[in-house]
mmCIF file of C-alpha atoms in Angstrom:
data_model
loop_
_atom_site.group_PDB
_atom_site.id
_atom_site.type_symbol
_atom_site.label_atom_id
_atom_site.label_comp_id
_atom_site.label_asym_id
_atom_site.label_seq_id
_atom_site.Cartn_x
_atom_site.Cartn_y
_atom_site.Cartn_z
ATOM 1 C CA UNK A 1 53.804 20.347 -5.162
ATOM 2 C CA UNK A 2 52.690 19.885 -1.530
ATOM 3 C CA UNK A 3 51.155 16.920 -0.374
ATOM 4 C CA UNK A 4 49.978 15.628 3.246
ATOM 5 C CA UNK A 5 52.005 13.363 5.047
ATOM 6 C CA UNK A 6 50.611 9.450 4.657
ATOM 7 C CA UNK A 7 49.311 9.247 7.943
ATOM 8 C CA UNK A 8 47.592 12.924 7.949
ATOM 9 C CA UNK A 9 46.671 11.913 4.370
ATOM 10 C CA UNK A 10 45.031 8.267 5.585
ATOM 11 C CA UNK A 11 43.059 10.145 8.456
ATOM 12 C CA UNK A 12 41.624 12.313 6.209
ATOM 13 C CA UNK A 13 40.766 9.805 3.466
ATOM 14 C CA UNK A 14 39.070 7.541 6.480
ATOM 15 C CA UNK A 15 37.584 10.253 8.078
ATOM 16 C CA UNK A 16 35.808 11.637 4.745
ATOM 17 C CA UNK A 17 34.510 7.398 4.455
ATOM 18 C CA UNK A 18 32.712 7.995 7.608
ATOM 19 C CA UNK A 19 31.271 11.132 6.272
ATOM 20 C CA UNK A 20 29.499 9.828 3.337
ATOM 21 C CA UNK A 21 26.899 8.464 5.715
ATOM 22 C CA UNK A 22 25.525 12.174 5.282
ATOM 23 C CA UNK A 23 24.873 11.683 1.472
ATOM 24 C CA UNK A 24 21.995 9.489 2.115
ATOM 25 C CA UNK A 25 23.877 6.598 0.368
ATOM 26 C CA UNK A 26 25.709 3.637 2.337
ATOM 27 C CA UNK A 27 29.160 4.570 2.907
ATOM 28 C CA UNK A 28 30.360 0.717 2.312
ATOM 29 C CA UNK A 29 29.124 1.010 -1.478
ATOM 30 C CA UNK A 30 30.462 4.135 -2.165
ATOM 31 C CA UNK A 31 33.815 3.002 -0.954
ATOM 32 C CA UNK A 32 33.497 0.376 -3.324
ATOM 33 C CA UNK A 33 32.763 2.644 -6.431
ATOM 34 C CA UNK A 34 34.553 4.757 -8.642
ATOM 35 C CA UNK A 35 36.177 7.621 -7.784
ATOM 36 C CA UNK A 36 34.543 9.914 -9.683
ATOM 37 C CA UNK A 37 31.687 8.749 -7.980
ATOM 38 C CA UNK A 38 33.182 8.978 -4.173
ATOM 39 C CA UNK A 39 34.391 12.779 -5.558
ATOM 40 C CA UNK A 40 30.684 13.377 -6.268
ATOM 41 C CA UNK A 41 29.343 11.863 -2.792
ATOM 42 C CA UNK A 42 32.177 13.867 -1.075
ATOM 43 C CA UNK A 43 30.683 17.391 -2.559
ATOM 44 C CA UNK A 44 27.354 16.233 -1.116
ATOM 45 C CA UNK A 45 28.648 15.116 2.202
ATOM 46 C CA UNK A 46 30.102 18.436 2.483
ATOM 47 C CA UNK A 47 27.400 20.288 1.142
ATOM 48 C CA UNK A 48 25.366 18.400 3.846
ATOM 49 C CA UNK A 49 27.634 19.661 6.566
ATOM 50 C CA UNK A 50 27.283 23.193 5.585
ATOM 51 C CA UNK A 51 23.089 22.808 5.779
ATOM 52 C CA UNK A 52 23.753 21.948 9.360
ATOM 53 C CA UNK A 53 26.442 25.028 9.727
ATOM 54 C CA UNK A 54 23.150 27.380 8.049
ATOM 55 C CA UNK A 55 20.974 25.665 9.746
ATOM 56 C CA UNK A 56 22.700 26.409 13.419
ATOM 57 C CA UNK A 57 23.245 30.084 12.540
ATOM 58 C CA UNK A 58 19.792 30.327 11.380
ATOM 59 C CA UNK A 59 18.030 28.993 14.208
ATOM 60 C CA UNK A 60 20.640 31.001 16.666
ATOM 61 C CA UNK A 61 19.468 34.280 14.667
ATOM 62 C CA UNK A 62 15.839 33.628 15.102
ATOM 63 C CA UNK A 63 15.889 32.944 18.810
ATOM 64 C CA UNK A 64 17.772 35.899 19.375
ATOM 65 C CA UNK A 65 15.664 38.358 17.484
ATOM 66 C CA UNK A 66 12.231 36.454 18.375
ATOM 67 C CA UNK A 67 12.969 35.637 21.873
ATOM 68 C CA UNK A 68 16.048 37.358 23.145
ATOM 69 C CA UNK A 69 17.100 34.533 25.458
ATOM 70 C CA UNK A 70 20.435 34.326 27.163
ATOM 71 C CA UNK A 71 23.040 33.039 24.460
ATOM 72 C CA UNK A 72 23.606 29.898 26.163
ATOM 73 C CA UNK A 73 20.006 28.949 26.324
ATOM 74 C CA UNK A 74 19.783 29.702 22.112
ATOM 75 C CA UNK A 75 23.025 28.211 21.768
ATOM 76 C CA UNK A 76 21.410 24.751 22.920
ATOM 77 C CA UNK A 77 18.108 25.479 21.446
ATOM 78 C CA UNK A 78 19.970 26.372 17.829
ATOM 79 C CA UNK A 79 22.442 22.691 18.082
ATOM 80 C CA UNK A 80 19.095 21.123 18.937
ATOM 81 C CA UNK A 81 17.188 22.288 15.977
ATOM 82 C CA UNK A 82 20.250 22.157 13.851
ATOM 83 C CA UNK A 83 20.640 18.041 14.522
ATOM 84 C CA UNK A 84 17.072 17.266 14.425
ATOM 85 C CA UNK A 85 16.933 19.491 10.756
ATOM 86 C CA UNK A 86 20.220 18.114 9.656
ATOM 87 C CA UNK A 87 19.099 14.153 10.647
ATOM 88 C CA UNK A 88 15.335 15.295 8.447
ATOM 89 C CA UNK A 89 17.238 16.746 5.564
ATOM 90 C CA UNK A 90 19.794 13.169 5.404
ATOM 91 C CA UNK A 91 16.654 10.948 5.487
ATOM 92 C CA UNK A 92 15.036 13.023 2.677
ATOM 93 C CA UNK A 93 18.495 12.360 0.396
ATOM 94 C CA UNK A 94 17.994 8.590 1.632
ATOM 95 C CA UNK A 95 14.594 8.438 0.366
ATOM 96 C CA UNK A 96 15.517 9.954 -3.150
ATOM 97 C CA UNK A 97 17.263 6.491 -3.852
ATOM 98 C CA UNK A 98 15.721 4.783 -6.607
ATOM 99 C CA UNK A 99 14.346 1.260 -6.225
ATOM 100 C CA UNK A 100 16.421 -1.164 -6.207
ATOM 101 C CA UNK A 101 14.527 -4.207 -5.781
ATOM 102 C CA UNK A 102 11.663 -5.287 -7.477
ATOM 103 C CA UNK A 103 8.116 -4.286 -5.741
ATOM 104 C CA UNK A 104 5.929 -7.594 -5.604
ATOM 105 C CA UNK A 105 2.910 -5.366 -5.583
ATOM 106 C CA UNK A 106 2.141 -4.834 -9.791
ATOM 107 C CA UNK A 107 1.098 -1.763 -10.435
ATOM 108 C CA UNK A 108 0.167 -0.253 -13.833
ATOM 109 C CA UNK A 109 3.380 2.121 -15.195
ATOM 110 C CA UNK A 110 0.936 4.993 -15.224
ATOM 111 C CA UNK A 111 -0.027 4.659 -11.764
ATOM 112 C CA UNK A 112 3.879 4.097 -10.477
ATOM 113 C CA UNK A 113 4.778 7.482 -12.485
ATOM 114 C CA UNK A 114 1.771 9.266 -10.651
ATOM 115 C CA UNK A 115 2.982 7.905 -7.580
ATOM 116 C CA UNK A 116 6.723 8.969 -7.654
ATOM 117 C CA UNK A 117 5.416 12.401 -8.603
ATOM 118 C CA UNK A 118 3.149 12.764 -5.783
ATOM 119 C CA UNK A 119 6.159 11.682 -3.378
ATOM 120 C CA UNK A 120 9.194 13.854 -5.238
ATOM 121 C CA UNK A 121 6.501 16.036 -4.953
ATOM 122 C CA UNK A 122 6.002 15.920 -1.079
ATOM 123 C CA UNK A 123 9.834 15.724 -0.359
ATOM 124 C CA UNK A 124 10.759 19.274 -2.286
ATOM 125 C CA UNK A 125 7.519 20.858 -0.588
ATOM 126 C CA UNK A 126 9.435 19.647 2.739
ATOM 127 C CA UNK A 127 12.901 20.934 1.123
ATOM 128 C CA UNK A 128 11.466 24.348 0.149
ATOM 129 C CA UNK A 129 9.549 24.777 3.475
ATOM 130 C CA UNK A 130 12.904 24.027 5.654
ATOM 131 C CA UNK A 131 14.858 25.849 3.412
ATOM 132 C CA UNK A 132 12.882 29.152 3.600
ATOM 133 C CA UNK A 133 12.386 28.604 7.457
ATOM 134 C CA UNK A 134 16.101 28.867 7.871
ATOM 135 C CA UNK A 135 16.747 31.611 4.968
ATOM 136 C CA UNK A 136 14.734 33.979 6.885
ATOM 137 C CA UNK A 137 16.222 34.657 10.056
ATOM 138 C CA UNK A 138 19.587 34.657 8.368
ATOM 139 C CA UNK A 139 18.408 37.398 5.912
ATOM 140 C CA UNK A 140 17.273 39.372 8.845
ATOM 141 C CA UNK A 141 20.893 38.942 10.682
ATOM 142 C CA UNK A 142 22.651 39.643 7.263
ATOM 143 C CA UNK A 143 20.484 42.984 6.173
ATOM 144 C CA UNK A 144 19.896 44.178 10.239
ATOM 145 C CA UNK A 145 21.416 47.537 8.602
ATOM 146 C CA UNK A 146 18.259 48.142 5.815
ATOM 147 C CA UNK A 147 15.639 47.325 8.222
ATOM 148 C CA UNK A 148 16.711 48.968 11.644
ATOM 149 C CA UNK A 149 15.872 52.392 10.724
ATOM 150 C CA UNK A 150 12.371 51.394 9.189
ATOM 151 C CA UNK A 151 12.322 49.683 12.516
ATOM 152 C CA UNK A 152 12.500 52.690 14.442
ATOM 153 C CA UNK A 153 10.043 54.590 12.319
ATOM 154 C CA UNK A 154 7.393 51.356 13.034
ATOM 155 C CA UNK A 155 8.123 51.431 16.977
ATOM 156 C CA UNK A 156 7.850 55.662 17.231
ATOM 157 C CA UNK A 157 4.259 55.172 15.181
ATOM 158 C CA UNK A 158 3.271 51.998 17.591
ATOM 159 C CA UNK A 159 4.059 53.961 20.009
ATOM 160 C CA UNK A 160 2.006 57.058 19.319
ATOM 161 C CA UNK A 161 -0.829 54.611 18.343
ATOM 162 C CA UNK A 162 -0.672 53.034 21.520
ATOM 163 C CA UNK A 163 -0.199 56.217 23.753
ATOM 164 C CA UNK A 164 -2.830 57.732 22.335
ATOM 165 C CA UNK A 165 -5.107 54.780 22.833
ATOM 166 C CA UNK A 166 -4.208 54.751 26.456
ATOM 167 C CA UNK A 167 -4.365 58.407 27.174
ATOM 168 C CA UNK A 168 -8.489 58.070 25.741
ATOM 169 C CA UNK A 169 -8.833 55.138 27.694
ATOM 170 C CA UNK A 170 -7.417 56.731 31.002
ATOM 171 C CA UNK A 171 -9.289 60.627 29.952
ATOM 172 C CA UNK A 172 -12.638 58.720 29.722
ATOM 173 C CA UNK A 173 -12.310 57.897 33.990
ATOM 174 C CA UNK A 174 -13.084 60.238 36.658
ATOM 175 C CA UNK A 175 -10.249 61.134 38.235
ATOM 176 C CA UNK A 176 -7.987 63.882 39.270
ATOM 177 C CA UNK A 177 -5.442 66.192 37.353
ATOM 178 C CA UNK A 178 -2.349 64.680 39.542
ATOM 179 C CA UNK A 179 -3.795 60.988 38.738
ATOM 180 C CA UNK A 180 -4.052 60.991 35.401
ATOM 181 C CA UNK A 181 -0.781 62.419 35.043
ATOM 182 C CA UNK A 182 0.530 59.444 36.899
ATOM 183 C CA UNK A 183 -1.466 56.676 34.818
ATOM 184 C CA UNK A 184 -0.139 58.379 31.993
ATOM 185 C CA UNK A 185 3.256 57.921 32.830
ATOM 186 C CA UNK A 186 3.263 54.926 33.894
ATOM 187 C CA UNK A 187 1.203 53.676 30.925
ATOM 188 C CA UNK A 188 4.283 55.520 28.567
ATOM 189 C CA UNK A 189 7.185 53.441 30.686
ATOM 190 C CA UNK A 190 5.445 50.254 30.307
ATOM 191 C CA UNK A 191 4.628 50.684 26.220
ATOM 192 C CA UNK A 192 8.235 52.238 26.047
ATOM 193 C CA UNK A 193 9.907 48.904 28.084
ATOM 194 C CA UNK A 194 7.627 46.247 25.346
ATOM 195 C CA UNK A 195 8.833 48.400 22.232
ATOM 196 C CA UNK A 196 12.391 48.400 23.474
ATOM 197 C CA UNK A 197 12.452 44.590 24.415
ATOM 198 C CA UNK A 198 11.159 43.667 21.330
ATOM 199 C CA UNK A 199 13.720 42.895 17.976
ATOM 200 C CA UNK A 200 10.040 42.831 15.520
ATOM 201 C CA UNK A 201 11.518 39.913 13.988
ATOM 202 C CA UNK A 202 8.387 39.392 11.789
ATOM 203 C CA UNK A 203 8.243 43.035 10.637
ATOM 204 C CA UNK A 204 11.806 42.925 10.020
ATOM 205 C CA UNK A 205 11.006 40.129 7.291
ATOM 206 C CA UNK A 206 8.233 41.966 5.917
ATOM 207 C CA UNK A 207 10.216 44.780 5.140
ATOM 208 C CA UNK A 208 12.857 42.973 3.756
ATOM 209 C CA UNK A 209 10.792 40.719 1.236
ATOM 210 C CA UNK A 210 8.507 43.793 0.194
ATOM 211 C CA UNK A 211 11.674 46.034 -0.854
ATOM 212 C CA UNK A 212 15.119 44.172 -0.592
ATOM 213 C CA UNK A 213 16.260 42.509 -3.315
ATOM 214 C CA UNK A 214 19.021 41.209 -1.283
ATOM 215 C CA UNK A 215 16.720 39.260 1.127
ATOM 216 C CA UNK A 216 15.249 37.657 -2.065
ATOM 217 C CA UNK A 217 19.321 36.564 -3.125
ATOM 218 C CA UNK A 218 19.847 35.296 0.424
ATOM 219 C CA UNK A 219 16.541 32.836 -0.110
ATOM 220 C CA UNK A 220 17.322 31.423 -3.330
ATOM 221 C CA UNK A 221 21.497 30.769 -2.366
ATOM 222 C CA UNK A 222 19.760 28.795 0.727
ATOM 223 C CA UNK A 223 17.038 26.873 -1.792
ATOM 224 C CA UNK A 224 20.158 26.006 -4.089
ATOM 225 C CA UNK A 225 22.450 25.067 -0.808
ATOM 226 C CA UNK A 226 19.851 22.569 -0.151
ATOM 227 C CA UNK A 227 18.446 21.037 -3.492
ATOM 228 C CA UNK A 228 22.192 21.014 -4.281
ATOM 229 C CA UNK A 229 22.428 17.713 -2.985
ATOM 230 C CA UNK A 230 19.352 16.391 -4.280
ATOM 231 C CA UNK A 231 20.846 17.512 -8.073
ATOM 232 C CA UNK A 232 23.672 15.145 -7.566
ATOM 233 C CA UNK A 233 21.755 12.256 -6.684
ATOM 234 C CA UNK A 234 19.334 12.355 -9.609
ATOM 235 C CA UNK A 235 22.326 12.841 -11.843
ATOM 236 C CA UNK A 236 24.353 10.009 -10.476
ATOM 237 C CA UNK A 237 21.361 7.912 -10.848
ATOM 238 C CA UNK A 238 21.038 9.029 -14.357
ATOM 239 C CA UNK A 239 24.165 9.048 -15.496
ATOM 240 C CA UNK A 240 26.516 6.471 -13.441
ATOM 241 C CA UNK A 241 26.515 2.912 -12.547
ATOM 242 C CA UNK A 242 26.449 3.474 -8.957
ATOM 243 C CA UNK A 243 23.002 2.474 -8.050
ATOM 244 C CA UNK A 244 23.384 -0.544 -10.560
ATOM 245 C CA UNK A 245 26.486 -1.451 -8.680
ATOM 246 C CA UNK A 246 24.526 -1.033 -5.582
ATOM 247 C CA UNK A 247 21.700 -3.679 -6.407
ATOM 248 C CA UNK A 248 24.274 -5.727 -6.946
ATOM 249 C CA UNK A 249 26.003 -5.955 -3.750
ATOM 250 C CA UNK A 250 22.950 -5.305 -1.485
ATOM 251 C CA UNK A 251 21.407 -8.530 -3.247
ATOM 252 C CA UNK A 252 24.933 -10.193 -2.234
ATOM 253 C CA UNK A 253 24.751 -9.086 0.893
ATOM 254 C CA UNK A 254 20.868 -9.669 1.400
ATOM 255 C CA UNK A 255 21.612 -13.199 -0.244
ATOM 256 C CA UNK A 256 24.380 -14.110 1.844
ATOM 257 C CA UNK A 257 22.788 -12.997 5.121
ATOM 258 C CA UNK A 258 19.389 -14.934 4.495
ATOM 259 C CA UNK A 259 21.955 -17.860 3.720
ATOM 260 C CA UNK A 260 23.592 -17.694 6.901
ATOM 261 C CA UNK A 261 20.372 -17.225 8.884
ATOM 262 C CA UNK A 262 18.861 -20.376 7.018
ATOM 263 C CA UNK A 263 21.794 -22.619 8.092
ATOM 264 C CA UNK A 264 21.562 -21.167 11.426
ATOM 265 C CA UNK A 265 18.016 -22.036 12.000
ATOM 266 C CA UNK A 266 18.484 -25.441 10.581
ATOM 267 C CA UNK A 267 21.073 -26.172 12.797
ATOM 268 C CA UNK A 268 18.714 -25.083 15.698
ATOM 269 C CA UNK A 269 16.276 -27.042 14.523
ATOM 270 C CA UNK A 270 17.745 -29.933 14.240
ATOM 271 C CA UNK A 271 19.942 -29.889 17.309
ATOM 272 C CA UNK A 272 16.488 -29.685 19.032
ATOM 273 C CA UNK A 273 15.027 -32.600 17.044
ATOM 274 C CA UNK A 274 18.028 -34.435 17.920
ATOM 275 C CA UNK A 275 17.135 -33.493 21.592
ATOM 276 C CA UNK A 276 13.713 -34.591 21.791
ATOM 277 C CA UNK A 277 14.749 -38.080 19.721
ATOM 278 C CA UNK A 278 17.110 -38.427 22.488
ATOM 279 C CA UNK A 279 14.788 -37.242 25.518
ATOM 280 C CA UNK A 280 11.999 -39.608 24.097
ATOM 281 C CA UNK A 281 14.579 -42.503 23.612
ATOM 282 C CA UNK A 282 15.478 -42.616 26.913
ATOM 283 C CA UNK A 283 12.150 -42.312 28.881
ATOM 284 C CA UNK A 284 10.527 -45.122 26.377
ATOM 285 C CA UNK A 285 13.348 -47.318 26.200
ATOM 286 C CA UNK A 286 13.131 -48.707 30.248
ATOM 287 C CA UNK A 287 9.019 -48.784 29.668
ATOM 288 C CA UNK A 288 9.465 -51.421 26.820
ATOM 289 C CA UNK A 289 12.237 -53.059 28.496
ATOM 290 C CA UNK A 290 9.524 -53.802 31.040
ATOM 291 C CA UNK A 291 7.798 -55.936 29.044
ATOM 292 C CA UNK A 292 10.478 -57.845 27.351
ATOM 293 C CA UNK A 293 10.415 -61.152 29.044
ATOM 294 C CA UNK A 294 6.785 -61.051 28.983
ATOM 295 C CA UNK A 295 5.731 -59.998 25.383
ATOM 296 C CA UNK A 296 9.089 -60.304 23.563
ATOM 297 C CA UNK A 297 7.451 -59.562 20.053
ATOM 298 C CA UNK A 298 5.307 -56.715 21.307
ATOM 299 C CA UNK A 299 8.548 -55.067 22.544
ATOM 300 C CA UNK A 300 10.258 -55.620 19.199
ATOM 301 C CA UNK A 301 7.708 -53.873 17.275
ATOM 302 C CA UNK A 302 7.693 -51.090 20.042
ATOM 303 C CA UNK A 303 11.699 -50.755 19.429
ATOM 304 C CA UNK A 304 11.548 -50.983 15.559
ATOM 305 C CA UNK A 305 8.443 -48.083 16.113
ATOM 306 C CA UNK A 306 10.778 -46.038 18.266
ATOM 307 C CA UNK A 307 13.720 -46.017 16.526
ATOM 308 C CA UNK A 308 11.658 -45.406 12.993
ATOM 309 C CA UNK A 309 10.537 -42.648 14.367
ATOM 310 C CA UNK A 310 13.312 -41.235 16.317
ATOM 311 C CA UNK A 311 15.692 -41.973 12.909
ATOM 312 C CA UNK A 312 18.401 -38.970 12.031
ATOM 313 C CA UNK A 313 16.651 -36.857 9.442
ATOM 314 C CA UNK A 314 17.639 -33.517 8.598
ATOM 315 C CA UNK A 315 15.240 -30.616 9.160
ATOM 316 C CA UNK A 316 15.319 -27.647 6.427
ATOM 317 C CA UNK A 317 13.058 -24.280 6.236
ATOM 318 C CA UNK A 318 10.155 -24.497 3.992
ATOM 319 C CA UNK A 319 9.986 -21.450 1.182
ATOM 320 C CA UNK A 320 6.954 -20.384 0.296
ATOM 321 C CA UNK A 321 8.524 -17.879 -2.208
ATOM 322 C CA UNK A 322 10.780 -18.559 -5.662
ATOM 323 C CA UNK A 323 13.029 -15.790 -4.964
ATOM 324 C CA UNK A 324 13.751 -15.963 -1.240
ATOM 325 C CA UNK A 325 14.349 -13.648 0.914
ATOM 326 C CA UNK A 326 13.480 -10.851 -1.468
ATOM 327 C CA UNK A 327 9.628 -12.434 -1.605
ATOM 328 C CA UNK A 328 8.497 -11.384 -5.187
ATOM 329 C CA UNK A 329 6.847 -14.349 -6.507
ATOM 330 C CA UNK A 330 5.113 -16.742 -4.831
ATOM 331 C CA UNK A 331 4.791 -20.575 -5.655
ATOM 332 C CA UNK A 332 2.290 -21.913 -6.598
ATOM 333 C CA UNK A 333 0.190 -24.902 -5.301
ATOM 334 C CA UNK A 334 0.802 -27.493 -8.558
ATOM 335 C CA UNK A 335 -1.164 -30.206 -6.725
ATOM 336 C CA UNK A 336 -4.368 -31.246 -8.323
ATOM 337 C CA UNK A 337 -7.901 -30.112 -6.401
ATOM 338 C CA UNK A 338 -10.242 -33.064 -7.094
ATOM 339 C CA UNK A 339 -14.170 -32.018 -7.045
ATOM 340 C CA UNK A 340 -16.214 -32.191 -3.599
ATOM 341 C CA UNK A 341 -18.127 -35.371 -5.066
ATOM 342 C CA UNK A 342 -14.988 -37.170 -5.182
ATOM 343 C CA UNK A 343 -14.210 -36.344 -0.852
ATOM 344 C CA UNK A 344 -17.430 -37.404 -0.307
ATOM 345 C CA UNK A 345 -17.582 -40.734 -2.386
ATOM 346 C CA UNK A 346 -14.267 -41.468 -0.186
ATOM 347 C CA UNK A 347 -16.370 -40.352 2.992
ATOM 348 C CA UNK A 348 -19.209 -42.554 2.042
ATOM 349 C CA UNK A 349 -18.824 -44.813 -0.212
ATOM 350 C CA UNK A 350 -22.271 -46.962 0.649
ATOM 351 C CA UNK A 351 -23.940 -43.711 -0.587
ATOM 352 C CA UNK A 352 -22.489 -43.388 -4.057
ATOM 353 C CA UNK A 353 -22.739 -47.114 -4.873
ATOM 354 C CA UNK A 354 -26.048 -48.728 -5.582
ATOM 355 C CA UNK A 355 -26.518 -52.091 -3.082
ATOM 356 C CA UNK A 356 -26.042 -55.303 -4.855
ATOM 357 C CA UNK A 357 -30.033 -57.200 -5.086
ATOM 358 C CA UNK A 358 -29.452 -60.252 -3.027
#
């Protein structure tokens, strides 16, 4: 049986790792999961690349039969529409990821199942409107042979319409034989230049989706091109234990990062406390040495104040969540709130108390 050289082979296998970024999944997990499950991200990676492929030849088609620019012009118009399309459809498959983490705003189960229906909802709307945006130019490049003699029939009655309209508009002045014939020619060249400038893109679709079955095959294969990927995810999701696999290495990774950032700041922070201990030391140091000889004991109690307060002690980041950095649950203030009569008995205590009779 064939098989690729090791080196072809390892190019290949790396290159397809960088492509999974296109399944709306992070390539690092997948690499770390089954391979049934990198087989199934590598169909919709490559699914993916053929949207853009349709995508490019769809938007070429329609700027050449709506605009008829020069190629190179709607060869840089159709990559540009192709990316920006291709980058939409990739955040859409991003955005079909389940949750993962926990959402610290409670919401009723009702209410969440509303809510993920109104956005799965959104996102195909957005699917089916791309999809049939790019199905219909392609239809009209595919079936330009059912629609071209229809076509010709439409111009040769637009045509007439218009002619005639002109020739009753240009009857109706006052002017001579030899003029009229003139306007009248001139009025057929310029009608006969629009008609033969123009591709009717639109009436080519109408023709097609009122009487071609065809152009109604060409839509659906698109639709299925591009919910094809979204099938896969929900069915990994449903059936594999890739996105359980994932929540547990993005909350080691999460974890591991907010650990590292912690110790980081700490060490800032205490590197500058140790700073200012040592900035403060030295500029009060010479003012109590000053006064030494003179007050002795007043300069003792200034050095044990100093270095009291200048002691080593280690700074670390206050929480104000249970389940940092992730920020679910809150904690809660477990210190007891005395009444306002008891603040104000401390405040003034000659007012609570009764005076003594003399």
């Amino acid at each position: 049986m064939f098989r690729l050289p090791d080196r072809l082979r390892l190019w290949a296998q790396k290159a397809m790792q960088h492509l999974w970024a296109l399944s709306g999944e992070d390539k690092y997990i997948i690499r770390e999961s089954p391979e049934s499950v990198q087989n199934r991200f590598t169909r919709i990676s490559l699914i993916v690349v053929v949207i853009g492929l349709v995508c490019f030849t769809g938007s070429f088609a329609f700027f050449e039969y709506a605009f008829d620019l020069p190629a190179l012009f709607e060869f840089l118009l159709a990559l540009f529409v192709a990316v920006v399309i291709g980058n939409l459809y990739v955040l859409l498959l991003y955005t079909i990821t389940p949750l993962i983490f926990e959402n610290r705003k409670s919401q009723p189960s009702h209410q969440q199942k509303y809510t993920l229906f109104g956005a799965f909802t959104i996102r195909i709307f957005f699917i089916v409107l791309i999809a049939t945006s790019i199905a219909q130019p392609i239809g009209v490049l595919a079936l330009s042979k059912y629609t071209d003699k229809p076509i010709e029939e439409y111009k040769r009655k637009y045509f007439l319409e218009a002619l005639d309209g002109s020739v009753s508009a240009i009857t109706a002045s006052e002017a001579s034989h030899a003029e009229l014939t003139r306007q009248m020619e001139a009025e057929r060249r310029i009608v006969s230049s629009l008609l033969d400038s123009s591709h009717f893109f639109v009436q080519r679709v109408r023709i097609l989706a009122g009487s071609n079955a065809w152009y109604w095959l060409i839509v659906l294969s698109v639709w299925a091109l591009f919910f094809y990927p979204v099938y896969e995810k929900y069915d990994i999701r449903n059936h594999k234990r890739f996105y359980v696999q994932k929540k547990e290495l993005e909350n080691q990774l999460v974890t591991e990062a907010y650990d590292a950032f912690k110790a980081h700041y700490e060490r800032i922070m205490n590197e500058r406390i140790a700073g200012y201990n040592s900035t403060l030391k030295h500029a009060l140091v010479p003012v109590i040495q000053s006064i030494e000889d003179s007050h002795s004991r007043t300069a003792a109690d200034m050095y044990h104040d100093l270095l009291t307060a200048t002691q080593e002690t280690l700074f670390e980041k206050f929480e104000y969540w249970l389940d940092p950095p992730f920020r679910t649950v809150r904690k809660r203030d477990e210190r007891l709130v005395q009444s306002e009569k008891v603040l104000l008995d401390s405040l003034y205590p000659s007012i609570s108390e009764p005076k003594k009779s003399q």
